Short mmCIF file of C-alpha atoms in Angstrom, two decimals:
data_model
loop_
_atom_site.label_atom_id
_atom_site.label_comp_id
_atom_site.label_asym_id
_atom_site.label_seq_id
_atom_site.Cartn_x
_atom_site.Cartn_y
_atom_site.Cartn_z
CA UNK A 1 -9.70 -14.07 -25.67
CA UNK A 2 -8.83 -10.87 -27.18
CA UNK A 3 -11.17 -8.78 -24.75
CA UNK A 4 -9.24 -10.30 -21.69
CA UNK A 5 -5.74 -9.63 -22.91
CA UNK A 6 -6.97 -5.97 -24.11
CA UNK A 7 -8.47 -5.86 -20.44
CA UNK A 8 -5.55 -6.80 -18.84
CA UNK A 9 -2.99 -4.61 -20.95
CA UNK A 10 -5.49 -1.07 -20.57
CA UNK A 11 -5.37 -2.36 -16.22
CA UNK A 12 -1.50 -2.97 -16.05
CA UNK A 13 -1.26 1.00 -17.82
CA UNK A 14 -3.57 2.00 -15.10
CA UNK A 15 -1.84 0.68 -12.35
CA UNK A 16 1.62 1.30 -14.26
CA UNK A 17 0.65 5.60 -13.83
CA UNK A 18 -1.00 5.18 -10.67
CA UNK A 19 -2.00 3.33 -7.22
CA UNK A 20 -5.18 1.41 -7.84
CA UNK A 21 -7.47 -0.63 -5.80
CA UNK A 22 -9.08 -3.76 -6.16
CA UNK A 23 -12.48 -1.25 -6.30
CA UNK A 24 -11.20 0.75 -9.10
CA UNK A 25 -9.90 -2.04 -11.34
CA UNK A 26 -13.41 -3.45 -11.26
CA UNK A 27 -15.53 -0.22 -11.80
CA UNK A 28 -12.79 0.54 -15.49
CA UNK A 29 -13.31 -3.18 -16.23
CA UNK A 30 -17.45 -3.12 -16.95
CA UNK A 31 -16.79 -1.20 -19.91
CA UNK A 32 -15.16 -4.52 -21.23
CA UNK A 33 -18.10 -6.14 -20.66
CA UNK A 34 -16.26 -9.32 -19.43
CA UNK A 35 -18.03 -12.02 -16.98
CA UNK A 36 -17.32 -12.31 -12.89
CA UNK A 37 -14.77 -15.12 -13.76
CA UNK A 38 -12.87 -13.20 -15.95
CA UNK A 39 -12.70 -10.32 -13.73
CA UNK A 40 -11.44 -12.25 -11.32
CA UNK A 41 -8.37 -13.64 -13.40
CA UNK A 42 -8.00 -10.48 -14.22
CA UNK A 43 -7.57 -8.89 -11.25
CA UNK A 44 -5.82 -11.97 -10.04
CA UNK A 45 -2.74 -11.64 -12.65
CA UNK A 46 -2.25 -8.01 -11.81
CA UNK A 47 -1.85 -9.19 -7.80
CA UNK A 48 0.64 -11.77 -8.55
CA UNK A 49 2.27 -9.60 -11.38
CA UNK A 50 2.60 -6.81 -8.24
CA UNK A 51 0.55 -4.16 -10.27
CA UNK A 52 -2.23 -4.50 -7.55
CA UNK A 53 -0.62 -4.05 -3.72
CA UNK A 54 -3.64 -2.84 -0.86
CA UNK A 55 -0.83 -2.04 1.00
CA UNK A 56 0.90 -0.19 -1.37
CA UNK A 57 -2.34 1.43 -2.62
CA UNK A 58 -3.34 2.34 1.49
CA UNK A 59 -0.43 3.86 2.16
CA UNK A 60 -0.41 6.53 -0.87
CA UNK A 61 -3.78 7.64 -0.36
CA UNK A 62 -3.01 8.13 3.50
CA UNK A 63 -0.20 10.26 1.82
CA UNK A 64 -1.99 12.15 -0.40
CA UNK A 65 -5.07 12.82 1.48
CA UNK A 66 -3.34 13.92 4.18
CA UNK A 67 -0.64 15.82 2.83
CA UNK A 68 -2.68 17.37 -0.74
CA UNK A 69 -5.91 17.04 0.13
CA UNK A 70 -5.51 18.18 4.11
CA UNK A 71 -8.35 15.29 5.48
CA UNK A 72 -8.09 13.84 9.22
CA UNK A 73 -7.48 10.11 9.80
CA UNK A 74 -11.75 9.70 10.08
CA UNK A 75 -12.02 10.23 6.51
CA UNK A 76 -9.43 8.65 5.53
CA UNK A 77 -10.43 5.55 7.74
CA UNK A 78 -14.06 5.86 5.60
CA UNK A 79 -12.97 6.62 2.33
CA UNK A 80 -10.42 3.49 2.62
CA UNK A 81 -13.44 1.41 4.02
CA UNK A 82 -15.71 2.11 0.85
CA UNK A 83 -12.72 1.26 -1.15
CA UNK A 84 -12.88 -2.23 -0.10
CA UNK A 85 -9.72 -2.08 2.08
CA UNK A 86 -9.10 -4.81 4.69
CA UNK A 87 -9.03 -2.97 8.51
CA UNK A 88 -5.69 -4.00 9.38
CA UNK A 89 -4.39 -2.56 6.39
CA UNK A 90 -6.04 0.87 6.81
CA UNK A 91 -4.61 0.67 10.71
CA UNK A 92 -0.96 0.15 9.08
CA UNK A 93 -1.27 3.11 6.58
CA UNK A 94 -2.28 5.23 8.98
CA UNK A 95 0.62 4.59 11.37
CA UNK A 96 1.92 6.58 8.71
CA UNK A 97 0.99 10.07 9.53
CA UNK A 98 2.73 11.77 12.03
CA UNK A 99 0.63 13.39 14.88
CA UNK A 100 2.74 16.72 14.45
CA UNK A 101 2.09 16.94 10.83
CA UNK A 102 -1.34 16.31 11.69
CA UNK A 103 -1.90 18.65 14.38
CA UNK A 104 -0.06 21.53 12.07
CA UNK A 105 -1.96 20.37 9.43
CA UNK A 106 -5.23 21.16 11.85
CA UNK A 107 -3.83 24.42 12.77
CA UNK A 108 -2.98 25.92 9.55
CA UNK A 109 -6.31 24.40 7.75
CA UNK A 110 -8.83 26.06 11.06
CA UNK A 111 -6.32 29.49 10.93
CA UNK A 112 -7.25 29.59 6.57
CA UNK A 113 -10.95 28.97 7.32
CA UNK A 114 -11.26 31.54 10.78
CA UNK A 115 -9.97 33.68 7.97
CA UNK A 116 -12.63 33.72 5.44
CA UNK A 117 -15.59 33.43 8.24
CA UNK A 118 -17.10 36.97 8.51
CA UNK A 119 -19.23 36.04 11.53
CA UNK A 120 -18.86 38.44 14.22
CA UNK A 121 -20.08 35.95 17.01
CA UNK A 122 -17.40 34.10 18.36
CA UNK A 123 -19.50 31.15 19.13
CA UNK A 124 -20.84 31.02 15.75
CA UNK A 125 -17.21 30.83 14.56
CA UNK A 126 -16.41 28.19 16.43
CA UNK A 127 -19.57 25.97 15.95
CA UNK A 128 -18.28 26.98 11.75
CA UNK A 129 -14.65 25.29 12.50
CA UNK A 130 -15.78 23.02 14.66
CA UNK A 131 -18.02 21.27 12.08
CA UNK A 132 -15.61 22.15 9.05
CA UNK A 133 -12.44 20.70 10.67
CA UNK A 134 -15.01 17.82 12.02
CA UNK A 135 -15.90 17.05 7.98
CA UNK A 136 -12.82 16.86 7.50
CA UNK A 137 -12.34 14.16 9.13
CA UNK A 138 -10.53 15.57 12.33
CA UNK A 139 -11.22 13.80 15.66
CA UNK A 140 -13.22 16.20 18.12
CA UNK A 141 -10.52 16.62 20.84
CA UNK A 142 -7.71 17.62 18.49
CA UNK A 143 -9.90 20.58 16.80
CA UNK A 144 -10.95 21.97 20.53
CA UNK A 145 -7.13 21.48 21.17
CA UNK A 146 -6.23 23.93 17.93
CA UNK A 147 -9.38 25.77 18.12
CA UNK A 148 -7.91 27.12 21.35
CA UNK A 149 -4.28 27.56 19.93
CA UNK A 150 -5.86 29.81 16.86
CA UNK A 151 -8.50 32.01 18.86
CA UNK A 152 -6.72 33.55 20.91
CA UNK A 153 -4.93 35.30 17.42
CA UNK A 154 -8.23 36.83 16.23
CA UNK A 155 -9.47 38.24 19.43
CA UNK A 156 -12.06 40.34 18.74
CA UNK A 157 -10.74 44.41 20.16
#
């Protein structure tokens, strides 16, 4: 019984520091070499012990992504998917980012990248931001939208 309780204690620090996902709590628990059942219980006690929320978890790493990390609600939407997280859930977290911050967000991370393309054709630069802003996870019409708003600043003379 040892290696559950050891288990548990090493997952509640986890989630104790930071968010965690159902996904993650399983991938640090096969180095404890513990059966499906136990995993379960495991993961089980730190739901009802609220050290496990998806909602709580969803809406930080919309936060952080979008904020820190500077990705587009597409990625986010995927990464969140991969983690295991319910659809409705991922809708609500998302609610979360404004569409200003996003949009400025858009503009300052295209303006950064126009800067440090040293194509001379301009529709080889935008075919560059286009699929840059698109991998990061931006939907199509918004990067047109600030492709537009940025372009016209590095006009070539």
């Amino acid at each position: 019984m040892s290696g559950i309780s050891e288990a548990l204690s090493a997952m509640q620090r986890l989630c104790s520091v930071r968010e965690c996902c159902r996904a993650d709590i399983l991938k640090r628990l096969k180095r404890f070499q513990l059966t499906a059942k136990e995993e379960s219980e495991i993961i089980q006690t730190l739901e009802d012990e609220k050290f496990l929320d998806k909602r709580r978890f969803a809406g930080a790493f919309v936060r952080d992504k979008s904020t820190l990390a500077g990705w587009g609600p597409a990625k986010i939407r995927w990464q969140l998917r991969i983690k295991g997280v319910d659809e409705d859930v991922i809708n609500d977290a998302l609610k979360s980012i404004s569409p200003e911050n996003q949009d400025e967000k858009l503009v300052s991370l295209l303006s950064k990248k126009r800067a440090s393309i040293k194509e001379s054709s301009p529709e080889k630069v935008r075919e560059k931001l286009i699929r840059f802003a698109l991998s990061r996870g931006f939907e199509y019409e918004k990067i047109l939208w600030a492709l537009n708003k940025i372009m016209a600043k590095f006009v070539p003379d």
